[in-house]
């Protein structure tokens, strides 16, 4: 029995996380029948919960320190990155608490109640953090939708050069939509429509950009001596381009 107790202690001492310690606890509880050994496991549970309380305090400090500018996973766009960060913190505290919730006797102890209150406060803050980012993103989708009502081309007021009139935020919106959709986050119908049209937007943008580069190259290459001769052709070309500046939208 002493050897078994020593083995149990060694297992818990070498455990690398609260999750691993709780899993050990469940396994030993299932096979140990002697009261004194099971009582030893009860004391282990208390120690694990105290460790969890300290972990909770670390998460609180980390959240307060980083919430204004969280470290984002590489290649994630801002909204998906911020939500991923908050979900990671929530997972750190939520998974163990789900197991602790099965042990109401432990949670009802006076010294446990403060830890439960801290957990509730932090979990609520993390949920609200995600909700704020999500709601702001949904509003940005509506703004991006308005940008798609812009004409295809625009003439610069200073140099009269033509440019593709496309809001680059639409591509950022589409990128966010892809990641948020994979994360199981609610996607608005407008965002879904933009995602479905991604290839069309890219194709139109590239073709228009090429067209305007060629137009600029040809126009700037016309020599003054031949300008009057080519004037009807130039005016006809400008007439063909005009709908893209006046009536055609994305």
JSON list of N, CA and C in Angstrom, two decimals, residues 107-160:
[
{"chain": "A", "resi": 107, "resn": "UNK", "atom": "N", "xyz": [-16.73, 22.56, -5.00]},
{"chain": "A", "resi": 107, "resn": "UNK", "atom": "CA", "xyz": [-17.03, 23.94, -5.37]},
{"chain": "A", "resi": 107, "resn": "UNK", "atom": "C", "xyz": [-17.84, 24.68, -4.30]},
{"chain": "A", "resi": 108, "resn": "UNK", "atom": "N", "xyz": [-18.56, 23.93, -3.48]},
{"chain": "A", "resi": 108, "resn": "UNK", "atom": "CA", "xyz": [-19.38, 24.56, -2.44]},
{"chain": "A", "resi": 108, "resn": "UNK", "atom": "C", "xyz": [-18.59, 24.89, -1.18]},
{"chain": "A", "resi": 109, "resn": "UNK", "atom": "N", "xyz": [-17.35, 24.43, -1.13]},
{"chain": "A", "resi": 109, "resn": "UNK", "atom": "CA", "xyz": [-16.51, 24.77, 0.03]},
{"chain": "A", "resi": 109, "resn": "UNK", "atom": "C", "xyz": [-16.24, 26.28, 0.04]},
{"chain": "A", "resi": 110, "resn": "UNK", "atom": "N", "xyz": [-16.18, 26.82, 1.21]},
{"chain": "A", "resi": 110, "resn": "UNK", "atom": "CA", "xyz": [-16.04, 28.28, 1.35]},
{"chain": "A", "resi": 110, "resn": "UNK", "atom": "C", "xyz": [-14.81, 28.81, 0.62]},
{"chain": "A", "resi": 111, "resn": "UNK", "atom": "N", "xyz": [-13.68, 28.11, 0.76]},
{"chain": "A", "resi": 111, "resn": "UNK", "atom": "CA", "xyz": [-12.44, 28.59, 0.14]},
{"chain": "A", "resi": 111, "resn": "UNK", "atom": "C", "xyz": [-12.46, 28.46, -1.38]},
{"chain": "A", "resi": 112, "resn": "UNK", "atom": "N", "xyz": [-13.39, 27.66, -1.90]},
{"chain": "A", "resi": 112, "resn": "UNK", "atom": "CA", "xyz": [-13.48, 27.47, -3.36]},
{"chain": "A", "resi": 112, "resn": "UNK", "atom": "C", "xyz": [-14.32, 28.55, -4.03]},
{"chain": "A", "resi": 113, "resn": "UNK", "atom": "N", "xyz": [-15.19, 29.19, -3.27]},
{"chain": "A", "resi": 113, "resn": "UNK", "atom": "CA", "xyz": [-16.15, 30.11, -3.87]},
{"chain": "A", "resi": 113, "resn": "UNK", "atom": "C", "xyz": [-15.49, 31.31, -4.53]},
{"chain": "A", "resi": 114, "resn": "UNK", "atom": "N", "xyz": [-14.43, 31.80, -3.92]},
{"chain": "A", "resi": 114, "resn": "UNK", "atom": "CA", "xyz": [-13.74, 32.95, -4.52]},
{"chain": "A", "resi": 114, "resn": "UNK", "atom": "C", "xyz": [-13.18, 32.58, -5.89]},
{"chain": "A", "resi": 115, "resn": "UNK", "atom": "N", "xyz": [-12.59, 31.40, -5.99]},
{"chain": "A", "resi": 115, "resn": "UNK", "atom": "CA", "xyz": [-12.04, 30.94, -7.27]},
{"chain": "A", "resi": 115, "resn": "UNK", "atom": "C", "xyz": [-13.14, 30.84, -8.32]},
{"chain": "A", "resi": 116, "resn": "UNK", "atom": "N", "xyz": [-14.30, 30.34, -7.91]},
{"chain": "A", "resi": 116, "resn": "UNK", "atom": "CA", "xyz": [-15.43, 30.22, -8.83]},
{"chain": "A", "resi": 116, "resn": "UNK", "atom": "C", "xyz": [-15.88, 31.61, -9.30]},
{"chain": "A", "resi": 117, "resn": "UNK", "atom": "N", "xyz": [-15.90, 32.57, -8.37]},
{"chain": "A", "resi": 117, "resn": "UNK", "atom": "CA", "xyz": [-16.30, 33.94, -8.74]},
{"chain": "A", "resi": 117, "resn": "UNK", "atom": "C", "xyz": [-15.31, 34.55, -9.73]},
{"chain": "A", "resi": 118, "resn": "UNK", "atom": "N", "xyz": [-14.02, 34.32, -9.49]},
{"chain": "A", "resi": 118, "resn": "UNK", "atom": "CA", "xyz": [-13.00, 34.84, -10.41]},
{"chain": "A", "resi": 118, "resn": "UNK", "atom": "C", "xyz": [-13.16, 34.21, -11.78]},
{"chain": "A", "resi": 119, "resn": "UNK", "atom": "N", "xyz": [-13.41, 32.91, -11.79]},
{"chain": "A", "resi": 119, "resn": "UNK", "atom": "CA", "xyz": [-13.62, 32.21, -13.07]},
{"chain": "A", "resi": 119, "resn": "UNK", "atom": "C", "xyz": [-14.79, 32.83, -13.83]},
{"chain": "A", "resi": 120, "resn": "UNK", "atom": "N", "xyz": [-15.91, 33.02, -13.14]},
{"chain": "A", "resi": 120, "resn": "UNK", "atom": "CA", "xyz": [-17.10, 33.58, -13.80]},
{"chain": "A", "resi": 120, "resn": "UNK", "atom": "C", "xyz": [-16.82, 34.96, -14.37]},
{"chain": "A", "resi": 121, "resn": "UNK", "atom": "N", "xyz": [-16.08, 35.77, -13.61]},
{"chain": "A", "resi": 121, "resn": "UNK", "atom": "CA", "xyz": [-15.77, 37.12, -14.06]},
{"chain": "A", "resi": 121, "resn": "UNK", "atom": "C", "xyz": [-14.86, 37.10, -15.30]},
{"chain": "A", "resi": 122, "resn": "UNK", "atom": "N", "xyz": [-13.83, 36.26, -15.26]},
{"chain": "A", "resi": 122, "resn": "UNK", "atom": "CA", "xyz": [-12.89, 36.20, -16.39]},
{"chain": "A", "resi": 122, "resn": "UNK", "atom": "C", "xyz": [-13.56, 35.61, -17.63]},
{"chain": "A", "resi": 123, "resn": "UNK", "atom": "N", "xyz": [-14.33, 34.54, -17.44]},
{"chain": "A", "resi": 123, "resn": "UNK", "atom": "CA", "xyz": [-15.02, 33.92, -18.58]},
{"chain": "A", "resi": 123, "resn": "UNK", "atom": "C", "xyz": [-15.98, 34.92, -19.23]},
{"chain": "A", "resi": 124, "resn": "UNK", "atom": "N", "xyz": [-16.69, 35.69, -18.40]},
{"chain": "A", "resi": 124, "resn": "UNK", "atom": "CA", "xyz": [-17.62, 36.69, -18.93]},
{"chain": "A", "resi": 124, "resn": "UNK", "atom": "C", "xyz": [-16.86, 37.76, -19.72]},
{"chain": "A", "resi": 125, "resn": "UNK", "atom": "N", "xyz": [-15.72, 38.20, -19.19]},
{"chain": "A", "resi": 125, "resn": "UNK", "atom": "CA", "xyz": [-14.92, 39.22, -19.88]},
{"chain": "A", "resi": 125, "resn": "UNK", "atom": "C", "xyz": [-14.42, 38.71, -21.23]},
{"chain": "A", "resi": 126, "resn": "UNK", "atom": "N", "xyz": [-14.01, 37.44, -21.28]},
{"chain": "A", "resi": 126, "resn": "UNK", "atom": "CA", "xyz": [-13.51, 36.87, -22.52]},
{"chain": "A", "resi": 126, "resn": "UNK", "atom": "C", "xyz": [-14.63, 36.70, -23.55]},
{"chain": "A", "resi": 127, "resn": "UNK", "atom": "N", "xyz": [-15.81, 36.30, -23.08]},
{"chain": "A", "resi": 127, "resn": "UNK", "atom": "CA", "xyz": [-16.97, 36.20, -23.98]},
{"chain": "A", "resi": 127, "resn": "UNK", "atom": "C", "xyz": [-17.31, 37.58, -24.55]},
{"chain": "A", "resi": 128, "resn": "UNK", "atom": "N", "xyz": [-17.28, 38.59, -23.69]},
{"chain": "A", "resi": 128, "resn": "UNK", "atom": "CA", "xyz": [-17.60, 39.95, -24.14]},
{"chain": "A", "resi": 128, "resn": "UNK", "atom": "C", "xyz": [-16.55, 40.47, -25.11]},
{"chain": "A", "resi": 129, "resn": "UNK", "atom": "N", "xyz": [-15.29, 40.13, -24.87]},
{"chain": "A", "resi": 129, "resn": "UNK", "atom": "CA", "xyz": [-14.20, 40.53, -25.76]},
{"chain": "A", "resi": 129, "resn": "UNK", "atom": "C", "xyz": [-14.46, 40.00, -27.17]},
{"chain": "A", "resi": 130, "resn": "UNK", "atom": "N", "xyz": [-14.81, 38.71, -27.25]},
{"chain": "A", "resi": 130, "resn": "UNK", "atom": "CA", "xyz": [-15.11, 38.11, -28.57]},
{"chain": "A", "resi": 130, "resn": "UNK", "atom": "C", "xyz": [-16.33, 38.77, -29.19]},
{"chain": "A", "resi": 131, "resn": "UNK", "atom": "N", "xyz": [-17.35, 39.01, -28.38]},
{"chain": "A", "resi": 131, "resn": "UNK", "atom": "CA", "xyz": [-18.59, 39.59, -28.90]},
{"chain": "A", "resi": 131, "resn": "UNK", "atom": "C", "xyz": [-18.36, 40.98, -29.49]},
{"chain": "A", "resi": 132, "resn": "UNK", "atom": "N", "xyz": [-17.54, 41.79, -28.81]},
{"chain": "A", "resi": 132, "resn": "UNK", "atom": "CA", "xyz": [-17.26, 43.15, -29.29]},
{"chain": "A", "resi": 132, "resn": "UNK", "atom": "C", "xyz": [-16.55, 43.09, -30.65]},
{"chain": "A", "resi": 133, "resn": "UNK", "atom": "N", "xyz": [-15.55, 42.24, -30.77]},
{"chain": "A", "resi": 133, "resn": "UNK", "atom": "CA", "xyz": [-14.83, 42.12, -32.04]},
{"chain": "A", "resi": 133, "resn": "UNK", "atom": "C", "xyz": [-15.76, 41.61, -33.14]},
{"chain": "A", "resi": 134, "resn": "UNK", "atom": "N", "xyz": [-16.61, 40.66, -32.79]},
{"chain": "A", "resi": 134, "resn": "UNK", "atom": "CA", "xyz": [-17.53, 40.09, -33.78]},
{"chain": "A", "resi": 134, "resn": "UNK", "atom": "C", "xyz": [-18.53, 41.14, -34.26]},
{"chain": "A", "resi": 135, "resn": "UNK", "atom": "N", "xyz": [-19.12, 41.88, -33.31]},
{"chain": "A", "resi": 135, "resn": "UNK", "atom": "CA", "xyz": [-20.11, 42.89, -33.68]},
{"chain": "A", "resi": 135, "resn": "UNK", "atom": "C", "xyz": [-19.49, 44.01, -34.51]},
{"chain": "A", "resi": 136, "resn": "UNK", "atom": "N", "xyz": [-18.29, 44.43, -34.13]},
{"chain": "A", "resi": 136, "resn": "UNK", "atom": "CA", "xyz": [-17.61, 45.47, -34.92]},
{"chain": "A", "resi": 136, "resn": "UNK", "atom": "C", "xyz": [-17.33, 44.98, -36.34]},
{"chain": "A", "resi": 137, "resn": "UNK", "atom": "N", "xyz": [-16.98, 43.70, -36.44]},
{"chain": "A", "resi": 137, "resn": "UNK", "atom": "CA", "xyz": [-16.72, 43.14, -37.76]},
{"chain": "A", "resi": 137, "resn": "UNK", "atom": "C", "xyz": [-18.00, 43.11, -38.60]},
{"chain": "A", "resi": 138, "resn": "UNK", "atom": "N", "xyz": [-19.11, 42.72, -37.99]},
{"chain": "A", "resi": 138, "resn": "UNK", "atom": "CA", "xyz": [-20.39, 42.70, -38.71]},
{"chain": "A", "resi": 138, "resn": "UNK", "atom": "C", "xyz": [-20.74, 44.09, -39.25]},
{"chain": "A", "resi": 139, "resn": "UNK", "atom": "N", "xyz": [-20.43, 45.12, -38.45]},
{"chain": "A", "resi": 139, "resn": "UNK", "atom": "CA", "xyz": [-20.68, 46.49, -38.91]},
{"chain": "A", "resi": 139, "resn": "UNK", "atom": "C", "xyz": [-19.75, 46.86, -40.06]},
{"chain": "A", "resi": 140, "resn": "UNK", "atom": "N", "xyz": [-18.51, 46.39, -40.00]},
{"chain": "A", "resi": 140, "resn": "UNK", "atom": "CA", "xyz": [-17.56, 46.69, -41.08]},
{"chain": "A", "resi": 140, "resn": "UNK", "atom": "C", "xyz": [-17.98, 46.03, -42.39]},
{"chain": "A", "resi": 141, "resn": "UNK", "atom": "N", "xyz": [-18.69, 44.90, -42.27]},
{"chain": "A", "resi": 141, "resn": "UNK", "atom": "CA", "xyz": [-19.19, 44.22, -43.47]},
{"chain": "A", "resi": 141, "resn": "UNK", "atom": "C", "xyz": [-20.16, 45.14, -44.21]},
{"chain": "A", "resi": 142, "resn": "UNK", "atom": "N", "xyz": [-21.02, 45.82, -43.45]},
{"chain": "A", "resi": 142, "resn": "UNK", "atom": "CA", "xyz": [-21.98, 46.74, -44.06]},
{"chain": "A", "resi": 142, "resn": "UNK", "atom": "C", "xyz": [-21.27, 47.90, -44.74]},
{"chain": "A", "resi": 143, "resn": "UNK", "atom": "N", "xyz": [-20.19, 48.38, -44.12]},
{"chain": "A", "resi": 143, "resn": "UNK", "atom": "CA", "xyz": [-19.42, 49.48, -44.74]},
{"chain": "A", "resi": 143, "resn": "UNK", "atom": "C", "xyz": [-18.77, 49.01, -46.04]},
{"chain": "A", "resi": 144, "resn": "UNK", "atom": "N", "xyz": [-18.23, 47.79, -46.01]},
{"chain": "A", "resi": 144, "resn": "UNK", "atom": "CA", "xyz": [-17.59, 47.24, -47.21]},
{"chain": "A", "resi": 144, "resn": "UNK", "atom": "C", "xyz": [-18.62, 47.05, -48.32]},
{"chain": "A", "resi": 145, "resn": "UNK", "atom": "N", "xyz": [-19.83, 46.65, -47.93]},
{"chain": "A", "resi": 145, "resn": "UNK", "atom": "CA", "xyz": [-20.89, 46.48, -48.93]},
{"chain": "A", "resi": 145, "resn": "UNK", "atom": "C", "xyz": [-21.16, 47.81, -49.65]},
{"chain": "A", "resi": 146, "resn": "UNK", "atom": "N", "xyz": [-21.16, 48.90, -48.89]},
{"chain": "A", "resi": 146, "resn": "UNK", "atom": "CA", "xyz": [-21.37, 50.22, -49.49]},
{"chain": "A", "resi": 146, "resn": "UNK", "atom": "C", "xyz": [-20.25, 50.53, -50.48]},
{"chain": "A", "resi": 147, "resn": "UNK", "atom": "N", "xyz": [-19.03, 50.07, -50.18]},
{"chain": "A", "resi": 147, "resn": "UNK", "atom": "CA", "xyz": [-17.91, 50.31, -51.08]},
{"chain": "A", "resi": 147, "resn": "UNK", "atom": "C", "xyz": [-18.07, 49.62, -52.41]},
{"chain": "A", "resi": 148, "resn": "UNK", "atom": "N", "xyz": [-18.84, 48.53, -52.43]},
{"chain": "A", "resi": 148, "resn": "UNK", "atom": "CA", "xyz": [-19.07, 47.80, -53.68]},
{"chain": "A", "resi": 148, "resn": "UNK", "atom": "C", "xyz": [-20.03, 48.53, -54.61]},
{"chain": "A", "resi": 149, "resn": "UNK", "atom": "N", "xyz": [-20.66, 49.58, -54.09]},
{"chain": "A", "resi": 149, "resn": "UNK", "atom": "CA", "xyz": [-21.53, 50.40, -54.94]},
{"chain": "A", "resi": 149, "resn": "UNK", "atom": "C", "xyz": [-20.74, 51.46, -55.70]},
{"chain": "A", "resi": 150, "resn": "UNK", "atom": "N", "xyz": [-19.43, 51.51, -55.47]},
{"chain": "A", "resi": 150, "resn": "UNK", "atom": "CA", "xyz": [-18.59, 52.49, -56.16]},
{"chain": "A", "resi": 150, "resn": "UNK", "atom": "C", "xyz": [-18.44, 52.12, -57.63]},
{"chain": "A", "resi": 151, "resn": "UNK", "atom": "N", "xyz": [-18.18, 53.12, -58.46]},
{"chain": "A", "resi": 151, "resn": "UNK", "atom": "CA", "xyz": [-17.94, 52.86, -59.88]},
{"chain": "A", "resi": 151, "resn": "UNK", "atom": "C", "xyz": [-16.63, 52.09, -60.07]},
{"chain": "A", "resi": 152, "resn": "UNK", "atom": "N", "xyz": [-16.50, 51.43, -61.21]},
{"chain": "A", "resi": 152, "resn": "UNK", "atom": "CA", "xyz": [-15.33, 50.59, -61.45]},
{"chain": "A", "resi": 152, "resn": "UNK", "atom": "C", "xyz": [-14.04, 51.38, -61.53]},
{"chain": "A", "resi": 153, "resn": "UNK", "atom": "N", "xyz": [-14.13, 52.59, -62.07]},
{"chain": "A", "resi": 153, "resn": "UNK", "atom": "CA", "xyz": [-12.93, 53.41, -62.26]},
{"chain": "A", "resi": 153, "resn": "UNK", "atom": "C", "xyz": [-13.17, 54.82, -61.74]},
{"chain": "A", "resi": 154, "resn": "UNK", "atom": "N", "xyz": [-12.07, 55.50, -61.51]},
{"chain": "A", "resi": 154, "resn": "UNK", "atom": "CA", "xyz": [-12.16, 56.88, -61.05]},
{"chain": "A", "resi": 154, "resn": "UNK", "atom": "C", "xyz": [-11.02, 57.69, -61.68]},
{"chain": "A", "resi": 155, "resn": "UNK", "atom": "N", "xyz": [-11.30, 58.95, -61.97]},
{"chain": "A", "resi": 155, "resn": "UNK", "atom": "CA", "xyz": [-10.28, 59.82, -62.56]},
{"chain": "A", "resi": 155, "resn": "UNK", "atom": "C", "xyz": [-9.68, 60.70, -61.48]},
{"chain": "A", "resi": 156, "resn": "UNK", "atom": "N", "xyz": [-8.35, 60.69, -61.40]},
{"chain": "A", "resi": 156, "resn": "UNK", "atom": "CA", "xyz": [-7.67, 61.51, -60.39]},
{"chain": "A", "resi": 156, "resn": "UNK", "atom": "C", "xyz": [-7.86, 62.99, -60.73]},
{"chain": "A", "resi": 157, "resn": "UNK", "atom": "N", "xyz": [-8.29, 63.80, -59.76]},
{"chain": "A", "resi": 157, "resn": "UNK", "atom": "CA", "xyz": [-8.59, 65.21, -60.06]},
{"chain": "A", "resi": 157, "resn": "UNK", "atom": "C", "xyz": [-7.36, 66.04, -60.43]},
{"chain": "A", "resi": 158, "resn": "UNK", "atom": "N", "xyz": [-6.18, 65.61, -60.03]},
{"chain": "A", "resi": 158, "resn": "UNK", "atom": "CA", "xyz": [-4.98, 66.41, -60.29]},
{"chain": "A", "resi": 158, "resn": "UNK", "atom": "C", "xyz": [-4.33, 66.10, -61.64]},
{"chain": "A", "resi": 159, "resn": "UNK", "atom": "N", "xyz": [-4.20, 64.81, -61.95]},
{"chain": "A", "resi": 159, "resn": "UNK", "atom": "CA", "xyz": [-3.49, 64.45, -63.18]},
{"chain": "A", "resi": 159, "resn": "UNK", "atom": "C", "xyz": [-4.38, 63.81, -64.25]},
{"chain": "A", "resi": 160, "resn": "UNK", "atom": "N", "xyz": [-5.68, 63.67, -63.94]},
{"chain": "A", "resi": 160, "resn": "UNK", "atom": "CA", "xyz": [-6.65, 63.09, -64.87]},
{"chain": "A", "resi": 160, "resn": "UNK", "atom": "C", "xyz": [-6.37, 61.64, -65.26]}
]
